[in-house]
């Protein structure tokens, strides 16, 4: 075969192809890191989403064990030190440690490099950089896997599909566990495929790598519990009894990785295993707003997960992904065996959260792990679409396909920074979803830094300001010290409660319909709306000046 043969790639071309997933990951990281600032904390990032209800909880949990380890110095290398850290009463074992580690590490590094004036332990903006970095790694993984199994076009398209899905992109801006869970879940599925799928026979030692990956996923968040049944069924179906030794090794390896990686379990492994896995069902009742009705978490209709997936995925990606899912033969390189595991990892979370009695309460967050898998099918279908366009329309066809794939970027721009409020054209966008009675904002991100900064000019010196809703006391404390409110220490932030005798005259309302205050949803006559965060004509947050004078007096600045 001559060097002029078009099927022979030159070394430079091969290097460029291998570099593409890393470039995609880098650009994805930059796009998130460039818009996550919370309180004018850094100059290199624009204002991002507002502080969400649980960011403080996630950051504090991670910062506790990272800073404890750093204070211990070389003694942290001793297992006894880690045991003491994780068994201190100050540690709350609601999540395993790995999920919160990226946010805590990025905060530790940036806090020491850039400082944190006015912040005793952490800066939320610094912690958010950890999620941005994890999102870049997730992008690289999905692109590289799809490119290796299908082709360059498919790899790029899979990355674009993941990047321009607003709710996935939005979670990457938050110092939460979800993006890390996406990475560990997708990493376990995709790397296990590359490791096991080509093998005609399995040895017991073949279960070591999947066991390590599964253990890391279990150390991230409870959603990893979907992986053991999917992997077990897949291995037994394809290798029958010959897969049992590898399956047992995988189970034992994952157990020990989970145990060794979480020192809190060491003291009483059996009871603490039970405590961890049972606390996900034994928790306070949360609420969900769905088609105009407010449901307790375990009473949400079964079709909620499917409807949320169908209405929060851009329509173009939805069509391409379903096409790629149903046409596994599009690529001869993605085998039937590989397609099985992808399908299982995608479908099981949707099935479980549709079962009666399973708590569902926060939009797409609980099953966010399915989108990186779905992006692979989008890539497969796009490669086929590009092949068809080349056959019929040549260069213009390629231009059209590229333009189509980039068009969902408009969604990112139009909804920014309230990415978690996105709905697609199937329901008429956010405005259509609002008319249908779907939740328009849930996590508090719509109370954005830019909005608070603008509204602060309308608040008099020393004003008492109500915040609604307040779902956890730490959220109010976080607003005071971590959000843009920290630049107005004269303001006194309190939880809004219309049953209290002293109702504040100024109220910031997050339009979370699952937990509404009726007195604010239909405010009294004479209420003045001082400002709103609106997307597609739908109010997501607002500042109101209630009529009359409360007993909370304010002092007007001279």
Coordinates of C-alpha atoms in Angstrom, one line a residue:
X1 CA 0.0 0.0 0.0
X2 CA 1.5 3.3 -1.1
X3 CA 1.9 6.4 1.1
X4 CA -0.4 8.2 -1.3
X5 CA -3.3 5.8 -0.4
X6 CA -6.0 8.0 1.2
X7 CA -6.7 5.3 3.8
X8 CA -3.2 5.8 5.2
X9 CA -3.1 8.6 7.8
X10 CA 0.1 10.6 8.1
X11 CA 1.6 10.8 11.6
X12 CA 0.6 14.4 12.0
X13 CA -3.0 13.6 11.1
X14 CA -3.1 10.8 13.6
X15 CA -1.8 13.1 16.3
X16 CA -4.4 15.7 15.5
X17 CA -7.2 13.1 15.6
X18 CA -6.0 11.9 19.0
X19 CA -5.8 15.5 20.3
X20 CA -9.3 16.4 19.3
X21 CA -11.1 15.0 22.4
X22 CA -8.7 16.8 24.7
X23 CA -9.3 20.0 22.8
X24 CA -13.0 19.6 23.1
X25 CA -12.6 19.0 26.8
X26 CA -10.4 22.1 27.2
X27 CA -12.9 24.3 25.4
X28 CA -15.8 22.9 27.4
X29 CA -13.9 23.6 30.6
X30 CA -13.1 27.2 29.5
X31 CA -16.8 27.8 28.5
X32 CA -17.9 26.8 32.0
X33 CA -15.0 28.4 33.9
X34 CA -15.6 31.7 32.0
X35 CA -19.1 32.1 33.6
X36 CA -19.3 30.9 37.2
X37 CA -18.4 33.8 39.3
X38 CA -20.7 34.3 42.3
X39 CA -19.7 37.6 44.0
X40 CA -17.0 39.4 42.0
X41 CA -14.6 36.9 43.4
X42 CA -12.3 36.7 40.3
X43 CA -11.7 38.8 37.3
X44 CA -11.3 36.0 34.8
X45 CA -14.9 34.7 35.0
X46 CA -18.2 36.4 34.3
X47 CA -21.2 36.2 36.6
X48 CA -22.7 32.8 36.6
X49 CA -25.8 31.1 38.1
X50 CA -26.9 32.1 41.6
X51 CA -26.0 30.2 44.7
X52 CA -28.1 27.0 44.8
X53 CA -29.8 25.6 47.9
X54 CA -27.3 22.8 48.5
X55 CA -24.0 24.2 47.3
X56 CA -22.9 25.2 50.8
X57 CA -23.6 21.7 52.1
X58 CA -21.6 20.1 49.3
X59 CA -18.6 22.4 49.7
X60 CA -18.5 22.3 53.4
X61 CA -18.6 18.5 53.4
X62 CA -15.6 18.3 51.0
X63 CA -13.6 21.2 52.5
X64 CA -13.8 19.5 55.9
X65 CA -11.9 16.4 55.0
X66 CA -9.5 18.1 52.5
X67 CA -8.5 20.8 55.0
X68 CA -8.3 18.3 57.8
X69 CA -5.9 16.2 55.8
X70 CA -3.8 19.3 54.8
X71 CA -3.6 20.3 58.5
X72 CA -2.4 16.8 59.4
X73 CA 0.6 17.1 57.0
X74 CA 2.5 13.9 56.5
X75 CA 0.5 12.3 59.3
X76 CA -2.4 12.2 56.8
X77 CA -0.6 9.4 55.0
X78 CA -1.4 7.2 58.0
X79 CA -4.7 5.3 57.8
X80 CA -5.4 6.1 61.5
X81 CA -5.5 9.8 60.7
X82 CA -8.1 9.4 58.0
X83 CA -10.1 7.2 60.3
X84 CA -10.1 10.0 62.9
X85 CA -11.0 12.6 60.3
X86 CA -14.0 10.7 59.0
X87 CA -15.2 9.6 62.4
X88 CA -15.1 13.1 64.0
X89 CA -18.6 14.3 65.0
X90 CA -18.1 17.2 62.6
X91 CA -18.2 14.9 59.6
X92 CA -21.7 14.2 58.2
X93 CA -21.7 10.9 56.1
X94 CA -24.6 11.9 53.8
X95 CA -22.4 11.4 50.7
X96 CA -19.2 9.3 50.0
X97 CA -16.0 11.4 49.8
X98 CA -15.1 11.3 46.1
X99 CA -18.1 13.3 44.8
X100 CA -17.2 16.3 46.8
X101 CA -13.4 16.0 46.3
X102 CA -13.1 18.1 43.0
X103 CA -14.8 21.2 44.5
X104 CA -12.9 20.9 47.7
X105 CA -9.5 20.5 46.0
X106 CA -10.1 23.4 43.6
X107 CA -11.1 25.6 46.5
X108 CA -8.0 24.5 48.5
X109 CA -5.7 25.3 45.6
X110 CA -7.3 28.6 44.5
X111 CA -7.8 29.8 48.0
X112 CA -4.0 29.5 48.6
X113 CA -3.1 31.0 45.3
X114 CA -5.6 33.9 45.1
X115 CA -6.6 34.4 48.7
X116 CA -10.1 34.6 50.1
X117 CA -10.6 37.9 51.8
X118 CA -13.7 37.8 54.0
X119 CA -14.0 34.0 53.6
X120 CA -12.8 31.8 56.5
X121 CA -12.6 28.5 54.6
X122 CA -13.9 28.5 51.1
X123 CA -15.0 30.6 48.2
X124 CA -17.9 29.1 46.2
X125 CA -16.5 30.4 42.9
X126 CA -13.3 28.6 43.6
X127 CA -15.1 25.4 44.4
X128 CA -17.2 25.7 41.1
X129 CA -13.9 25.5 39.1
X130 CA -13.6 21.9 40.2
X131 CA -16.9 21.0 38.6
X132 CA -15.8 22.9 35.4
X133 CA -12.7 20.8 35.3
X134 CA -14.6 17.5 35.8
X135 CA -16.9 18.6 33.0
X136 CA -14.0 19.0 30.7
X137 CA -12.7 15.5 31.6
X138 CA -16.2 14.1 31.0
X139 CA -16.3 15.8 27.5
X140 CA -12.9 14.3 26.7
X141 CA -14.0 10.8 27.8
X142 CA -17.2 10.8 25.7
X143 CA -15.5 12.3 22.7
X144 CA -12.6 9.9 22.8
X145 CA -14.7 6.8 23.3
X146 CA -17.1 7.6 20.5
X147 CA -14.3 8.6 18.2
X148 CA -12.4 5.4 18.9
X149 CA -15.5 3.2 18.4
X150 CA -17.2 5.0 15.5
X151 CA -15.2 7.8 14.0
X152 CA -14.0 11.4 14.3
X153 CA -17.3 13.0 13.2
X154 CA -19.2 10.9 15.7
X155 CA -16.7 11.8 18.5
X156 CA -17.1 15.5 17.9
X157 CA -20.8 15.3 17.6
X158 CA -21.1 13.3 20.8
X159 CA -19.1 16.1 22.6
X160 CA -21.3 18.8 21.1
X161 CA -24.4 17.0 22.2
X162 CA -23.2 16.8 25.7
X163 CA -21.9 20.4 25.7
X164 CA -25.0 22.0 24.3
X165 CA -27.6 20.2 26.5
X166 CA -28.3 23.2 28.8
X167 CA -29.2 21.2 31.9
X168 CA -26.0 19.1 31.8
X169 CA -24.0 22.3 31.0
X170 CA -25.8 24.1 33.8
X171 CA -24.9 21.6 36.5
X172 CA -21.3 21.9 35.5
X173 CA -21.3 25.4 36.8
X174 CA -22.3 24.4 40.3
X175 CA -20.2 23.1 43.2
X176 CA -22.3 20.0 43.4
X177 CA -21.8 16.2 43.1
X178 CA -23.7 15.7 39.8
X179 CA -21.0 16.4 37.3
X180 CA -18.5 14.1 39.1
X181 CA -21.2 11.4 39.2
X182 CA -21.6 11.8 35.5
X183 CA -17.9 11.3 35.0
X184 CA -17.6 8.2 37.3
X185 CA -20.8 6.6 35.9
X186 CA -19.8 7.2 32.3
X187 CA -16.2 6.2 33.0
X188 CA -17.3 2.9 34.6
X189 CA -19.5 2.0 31.6
X190 CA -17.3 3.2 28.7
X191 CA -14.0 1.9 30.1
X192 CA -15.5 -1.4 31.0
X193 CA -16.7 -1.7 27.4
X194 CA -13.3 -1.1 26.1
X195 CA -11.8 -3.6 28.5
X196 CA -14.3 -6.4 28.3
X197 CA -16.4 -6.2 25.2
X198 CA -13.7 -7.5 22.7
X199 CA -13.0 -10.6 24.7
X200 CA -14.5 -13.9 23.7
X201 CA -13.7 -15.5 27.0
X202 CA -13.3 -14.0 30.4
X203 CA -10.7 -14.8 33.0
X204 CA -11.3 -14.1 36.7
X205 CA -8.7 -11.3 36.6
X206 CA -10.7 -9.5 33.9
X207 CA -13.0 -8.3 36.6
X208 CA -10.3 -6.2 38.3
X209 CA -10.6 -3.1 36.1
X210 CA -14.4 -3.0 36.1
X211 CA -14.3 -3.6 39.9
X212 CA -12.0 -0.6 40.4
X213 CA -14.2 1.6 38.2
X214 CA -17.3 0.5 39.9
X215 CA -15.8 1.1 43.3
X216 CA -14.9 4.7 42.3
X217 CA -18.4 5.3 41.1
X218 CA -19.9 4.0 44.4
X219 CA -17.5 6.4 46.2
X220 CA -19.1 9.3 44.3
X221 CA -22.9 9.1 44.9
X222 CA -25.7 6.7 45.4
X223 CA -26.7 6.7 41.7
X224 CA -23.8 4.3 41.1
X225 CA -26.1 1.6 42.6
X226 CA -27.6 1.3 39.1
X227 CA -24.3 -0.1 37.8
X228 CA -24.0 -3.5 39.6
X229 CA -27.2 -5.0 38.2
X230 CA -26.5 -3.6 34.7
X231 CA -23.0 -5.0 34.6
X232 CA -24.0 -8.3 36.2
X233 CA -26.8 -9.0 33.7
X234 CA -24.6 -7.9 30.8
X235 CA -21.7 -10.2 31.8
X236 CA -23.9 -13.2 32.4
X237 CA -25.9 -12.7 29.2
X238 CA -22.8 -12.5 27.0
X239 CA -20.4 -14.9 28.7
X240 CA -22.9 -17.1 30.6
X241 CA -21.2 -19.2 33.4
X242 CA -17.7 -18.3 32.1
X243 CA -18.4 -14.7 33.2
X244 CA -19.1 -15.7 36.8
X245 CA -15.5 -15.7 38.0
X246 CA -14.9 -12.2 36.5
X247 CA -18.2 -11.0 38.0
X248 CA -17.2 -12.2 41.4
X249 CA -13.8 -10.5 41.2
X250 CA -15.5 -7.3 40.1
X251 CA -17.9 -7.5 43.1
X252 CA -15.1 -8.1 45.6
X253 CA -12.8 -5.5 44.1
X254 CA -15.5 -2.8 44.1
X255 CA -16.5 -3.6 47.7
X256 CA -12.9 -3.2 48.9
X257 CA -12.4 0.0 46.8
X258 CA -15.6 1.4 48.3
X259 CA -14.6 0.3 51.8
X260 CA -10.9 1.5 51.7
X261 CA -11.9 4.8 50.0
X262 CA -14.3 5.8 52.8
X263 CA -12.8 5.6 56.2
X264 CA -16.1 6.4 57.9
X265 CA -17.1 2.8 57.1
X266 CA -14.1 1.2 58.9
X267 CA -15.5 1.5 62.5
X268 CA -18.6 -0.6 61.9
X269 CA -18.8 -1.6 58.3
X270 CA -22.0 -3.6 58.3
X271 CA -24.3 -1.2 60.2
X272 CA -22.8 1.8 58.4
X273 CA -23.3 0.2 55.0
X274 CA -27.0 -0.3 55.9
X275 CA -27.1 3.3 57.3
X276 CA -25.8 4.8 54.1
X277 CA -28.0 2.9 51.7
X278 CA -31.1 3.3 53.8
X279 CA -30.8 7.1 54.4
X280 CA -31.6 7.7 50.7
X281 CA -35.2 6.5 51.4
X282 CA -35.4 7.7 55.0
X283 CA -35.4 11.5 54.5
X284 CA -37.6 14.4 54.9
X285 CA -40.4 14.7 52.2
X286 CA -39.5 17.0 49.3
X287 CA -42.0 18.3 46.8
X288 CA -42.3 18.4 43.0
X289 CA -44.4 20.6 40.8
X290 CA -45.6 18.7 37.8
X291 CA -48.4 19.8 35.3
X292 CA -49.9 22.2 37.7
X293 CA -50.0 20.0 40.8
X294 CA -47.7 19.8 43.8
X295 CA -46.7 16.2 44.6
X296 CA -44.8 14.7 47.6
X297 CA -41.7 13.1 46.2
X298 CA -43.0 9.5 46.5
X299 CA -46.3 10.4 44.9
X300 CA -45.0 11.8 41.6
X301 CA -46.6 10.1 38.5
X302 CA -44.6 7.3 37.0
X303 CA -44.0 9.1 33.7
X304 CA -42.2 12.1 35.3
X305 CA -38.6 10.9 34.4
X306 CA -39.5 10.2 30.8
X307 CA -41.3 13.5 30.4
X308 CA -38.4 15.4 31.9
X309 CA -35.9 13.7 29.6
X310 CA -38.0 14.3 26.5
X311 CA -38.7 18.0 27.4
X312 CA -35.2 19.0 28.5
X313 CA -33.1 17.5 25.8
X314 CA -32.7 19.8 22.7
X315 CA -35.1 18.4 20.0
X316 CA -32.3 17.9 17.4
X317 CA -30.3 15.8 19.8
X318 CA -33.4 13.9 20.9
X319 CA -34.2 12.9 17.3
X320 CA -30.6 12.0 16.5
X321 CA -30.1 10.1 19.7
X322 CA -33.2 8.0 19.3
X323 CA -32.1 7.3 15.7
X324 CA -28.7 6.3 16.8
X325 CA -30.1 4.1 19.6
X326 CA -32.5 2.3 17.3
X327 CA -29.9 1.9 14.5
X328 CA -27.0 0.3 16.2
X329 CA -25.9 -1.1 12.8
X330 CA -25.0 2.4 11.7
X331 CA -21.5 1.7 12.9
X332 CA -19.9 -1.7 12.3
X333 CA -17.4 -0.7 15.1
X334 CA -20.0 -0.4 17.9
X335 CA -20.9 -4.1 18.4
X336 CA -24.2 -5.5 19.6
X337 CA -22.5 -6.4 22.9
X338 CA -21.4 -2.8 23.4
X339 CA -24.8 -1.5 22.5
X340 CA -26.4 -3.7 25.2
X341 CA -24.4 -2.2 28.0
X342 CA -25.0 1.4 26.8
X343 CA -28.8 0.7 26.6
X344 CA -28.9 -0.9 30.1
X345 CA -26.9 2.0 31.7
X346 CA -29.2 4.5 30.0
X347 CA -32.6 2.9 30.6
X348 CA -32.3 1.5 34.2
X349 CA -32.2 4.9 35.9
X350 CA -35.3 6.0 34.0
X351 CA -37.1 2.7 34.9
X352 CA -36.2 2.8 38.6
X353 CA -37.3 6.5 39.0
X354 CA -40.6 5.6 37.3
X355 CA -41.4 2.9 39.8
X356 CA -44.2 3.6 42.4
X357 CA -42.9 4.8 45.7
X358 CA -39.4 5.9 44.5
X359 CA -38.8 9.5 45.5
X360 CA -38.4 11.9 42.6
X361 CA -38.3 15.6 43.4
X362 CA -35.7 17.7 41.6
X363 CA -36.1 17.8 37.9
X364 CA -33.5 15.9 35.9
X365 CA -30.8 15.9 38.6
X366 CA -31.4 12.4 39.9
X367 CA -31.0 10.8 36.5
X368 CA -28.5 13.3 34.9
X369 CA -26.2 10.3 34.4
X370 CA -28.1 9.2 31.3
X371 CA -27.1 12.1 29.1
X372 CA -23.4 11.3 28.6
X373 CA -24.6 7.8 27.4
X374 CA -27.2 9.3 25.2
X375 CA -24.7 11.7 23.6
X376 CA -22.9 8.7 22.1
X377 CA -26.0 7.7 20.1
X378 CA -26.2 11.3 18.9
X379 CA -22.7 11.0 17.6
X380 CA -23.4 7.8 15.9
X381 CA -26.5 9.2 14.1
X382 CA -24.6 12.4 13.1
X383 CA -21.8 10.3 11.5
X384 CA -24.5 8.6 9.4
X385 CA -26.1 11.9 8.6
X386 CA -22.8 13.3 7.4
X387 CA -22.3 10.2 5.2
X388 CA -25.7 10.7 3.6
X389 CA -25.1 14.4 3.1
X390 CA -21.7 13.7 1.4
X391 CA -23.4 11.3 -1.0
X392 CA -26.1 13.7 -2.0
X393 CA -25.0 17.3 -1.4
X394 CA -21.2 17.1 -1.1
X395 CA -19.7 20.2 0.7
X396 CA -23.0 22.0 1.2
X397 CA -24.3 18.9 3.0
X398 CA -21.4 19.0 5.4
X399 CA -22.0 22.7 6.1
X400 CA -25.7 22.1 6.8
X401 CA -25.0 19.2 9.2
X402 CA -22.4 21.3 11.0
X403 CA -24.8 24.2 11.3
X404 CA -27.5 21.9 12.6
X405 CA -25.2 20.5 15.3
X406 CA -24.1 23.9 16.5
X407 CA -27.6 25.4 16.4
X408 CA -28.5 24.3 20.0
X409 CA -25.9 26.7 21.2
X410 CA -28.6 29.3 20.8
X411 CA -30.4 27.6 23.8
X412 CA -27.3 28.1 26.0
X413 CA -27.0 31.7 25.1
X414 CA -30.7 32.6 25.4
X415 CA -31.3 30.9 28.8
X416 CA -27.9 31.9 30.4
X417 CA -27.2 31.8 33.3
X418 CA -30.5 30.0 34.3
X419 CA -29.5 26.8 32.4
X420 CA -31.5 24.6 34.7
X421 CA -34.7 26.3 33.6
X422 CA -34.4 25.1 30.0
X423 CA -37.2 23.3 28.2
X424 CA -37.2 22.3 24.5
X425 CA -39.5 23.0 21.6
X426 CA -41.7 20.0 22.3
X427 CA -43.4 22.0 25.1
X428 CA -42.9 25.4 23.5
X429 CA -39.7 26.2 25.5
X430 CA -39.7 27.7 29.0
X431 CA -42.8 29.8 28.3
X432 CA -44.7 26.8 27.0
X433 CA -43.6 24.7 30.0
X434 CA -44.8 27.4 32.3
X435 CA -48.2 27.4 30.7
X436 CA -48.4 23.6 31.0
X437 CA -47.6 23.8 34.7
X438 CA -44.0 22.5 34.8
X439 CA -41.4 23.7 37.3
X440 CA -39.6 26.8 35.9
X441 CA -36.9 27.1 38.5
X442 CA -36.0 24.7 41.3
X443 CA -32.5 25.1 42.7
X444 CA -32.3 28.9 43.4
X445 CA -29.8 29.5 40.6
X446 CA -32.2 32.1 39.1
X447 CA -31.3 34.5 42.0
X448 CA -28.2 35.4 40.0
X449 CA -25.3 37.6 41.0
X450 CA -26.0 40.1 38.3
X451 CA -29.6 40.5 39.5
X452 CA -28.7 40.9 43.1
X453 CA -26.0 43.5 42.2
X454 CA -28.6 45.5 40.2
X455 CA -31.3 45.2 42.8
X456 CA -28.9 46.2 45.7
X457 CA -29.0 49.8 44.3
X458 CA -32.7 49.9 45.1
X459 CA -32.4 48.7 48.7
X460 CA -31.9 51.4 51.3
X461 CA -29.1 51.3 53.9
X462 CA -29.8 48.8 56.7
X463 CA -32.9 47.3 55.0
X464 CA -34.4 44.1 56.2
X465 CA -34.8 41.8 53.3
X466 CA -36.8 38.6 53.1
X467 CA -35.7 35.6 51.1
X468 CA -38.3 33.0 49.9
X469 CA -38.1 30.1 50.0
X470 CA -35.4 29.1 52.5
X471 CA -35.1 25.3 52.4
X472 CA -32.1 25.0 54.7
X473 CA -30.7 27.5 57.3
X474 CA -27.2 27.1 55.6
X475 CA -28.6 28.6 52.4
X476 CA -29.4 31.9 54.2
X477 CA -26.0 31.9 55.7
X478 CA -24.5 31.2 52.3
X479 CA -26.3 34.1 50.8
X480 CA -25.0 36.4 53.4
X481 CA -21.3 35.4 53.2
X482 CA -20.8 33.8 49.8
X483 CA -23.2 35.5 47.3
X484 CA -23.2 39.1 46.0
X485 CA -25.0 40.1 49.2
X486 CA -21.7 40.0 51.0
X487 CA -21.0 43.4 49.4
X488 CA -23.9 44.8 51.3
X489 CA -23.2 43.7 54.9
X490 CA -25.6 46.4 56.1
X491 CA -28.6 44.4 54.8
X492 CA -30.3 42.0 57.2
X493 CA -31.4 38.9 55.4
X494 CA -34.2 36.9 57.0
X495 CA -36.4 34.0 55.9
X496 CA -39.7 35.3 54.6
X497 CA -42.6 34.1 56.6
X498 CA -46.0 35.8 56.2
X499 CA -47.2 34.2 59.5
X500 CA -44.7 36.3 61.5
X501 CA -45.8 39.6 62.9
X502 CA -42.9 41.6 61.4
X503 CA -43.0 40.9 57.6
X504 CA -40.1 42.6 55.8
X505 CA -41.1 45.1 53.2
X506 CA -38.4 44.0 50.7
X507 CA -38.6 40.4 49.5
X508 CA -36.5 38.4 47.0
X509 CA -38.6 35.6 45.7
X510 CA -37.3 32.5 43.9
X511 CA -40.2 31.3 41.8
X512 CA -39.9 27.7 42.9
X513 CA -43.4 26.4 42.4
X514 CA -42.8 23.2 44.4
X515 CA -42.5 25.3 47.6
X516 CA -44.5 28.5 47.0
X517 CA -45.7 31.2 49.4
X518 CA -49.2 32.0 48.3
X519 CA -48.9 35.5 49.7
X520 CA -46.1 36.1 47.1
X521 CA -47.4 34.2 44.2
X522 CA -50.4 36.6 44.2
X523 CA -49.0 39.5 46.2
X524 CA -51.3 42.1 47.9
X525 CA -52.5 45.1 46.1
X526 CA -50.0 47.9 46.0
X527 CA -47.0 45.6 45.8
X528 CA -44.2 47.1 43.6
X529 CA -42.1 44.8 41.5
X530 CA -38.6 46.4 41.7
X531 CA -37.0 43.9 39.3
X532 CA -37.2 40.5 37.8
X533 CA -35.1 37.8 36.2
X534 CA -37.1 36.7 33.2
X535 CA -36.4 34.2 30.5
X536 CA -38.8 33.8 27.5
X537 CA -41.1 36.2 29.4
X538 CA -41.3 33.8 32.4
X539 CA -40.3 35.4 35.8
X540 CA -37.8 33.2 37.6
X541 CA -36.8 35.5 40.5
X542 CA -37.9 38.9 41.5
X543 CA -37.5 41.6 44.1
X544 CA -40.8 43.0 45.6
X545 CA -41.6 45.9 47.8
X546 CA -44.6 45.0 49.7
X547 CA -47.2 47.7 50.5
X548 CA -47.4 49.5 53.9
X549 CA -44.6 49.9 56.4
X550 CA -43.5 46.9 58.5
X551 CA -42.3 47.2 62.0
X552 CA -38.8 46.5 60.6
X553 CA -37.6 50.0 60.1
X554 CA -34.9 50.9 57.6
X555 CA -32.5 53.7 57.6
X556 CA -32.1 55.6 54.3
X557 CA -28.5 56.2 53.4
X558 CA -27.6 59.9 53.4

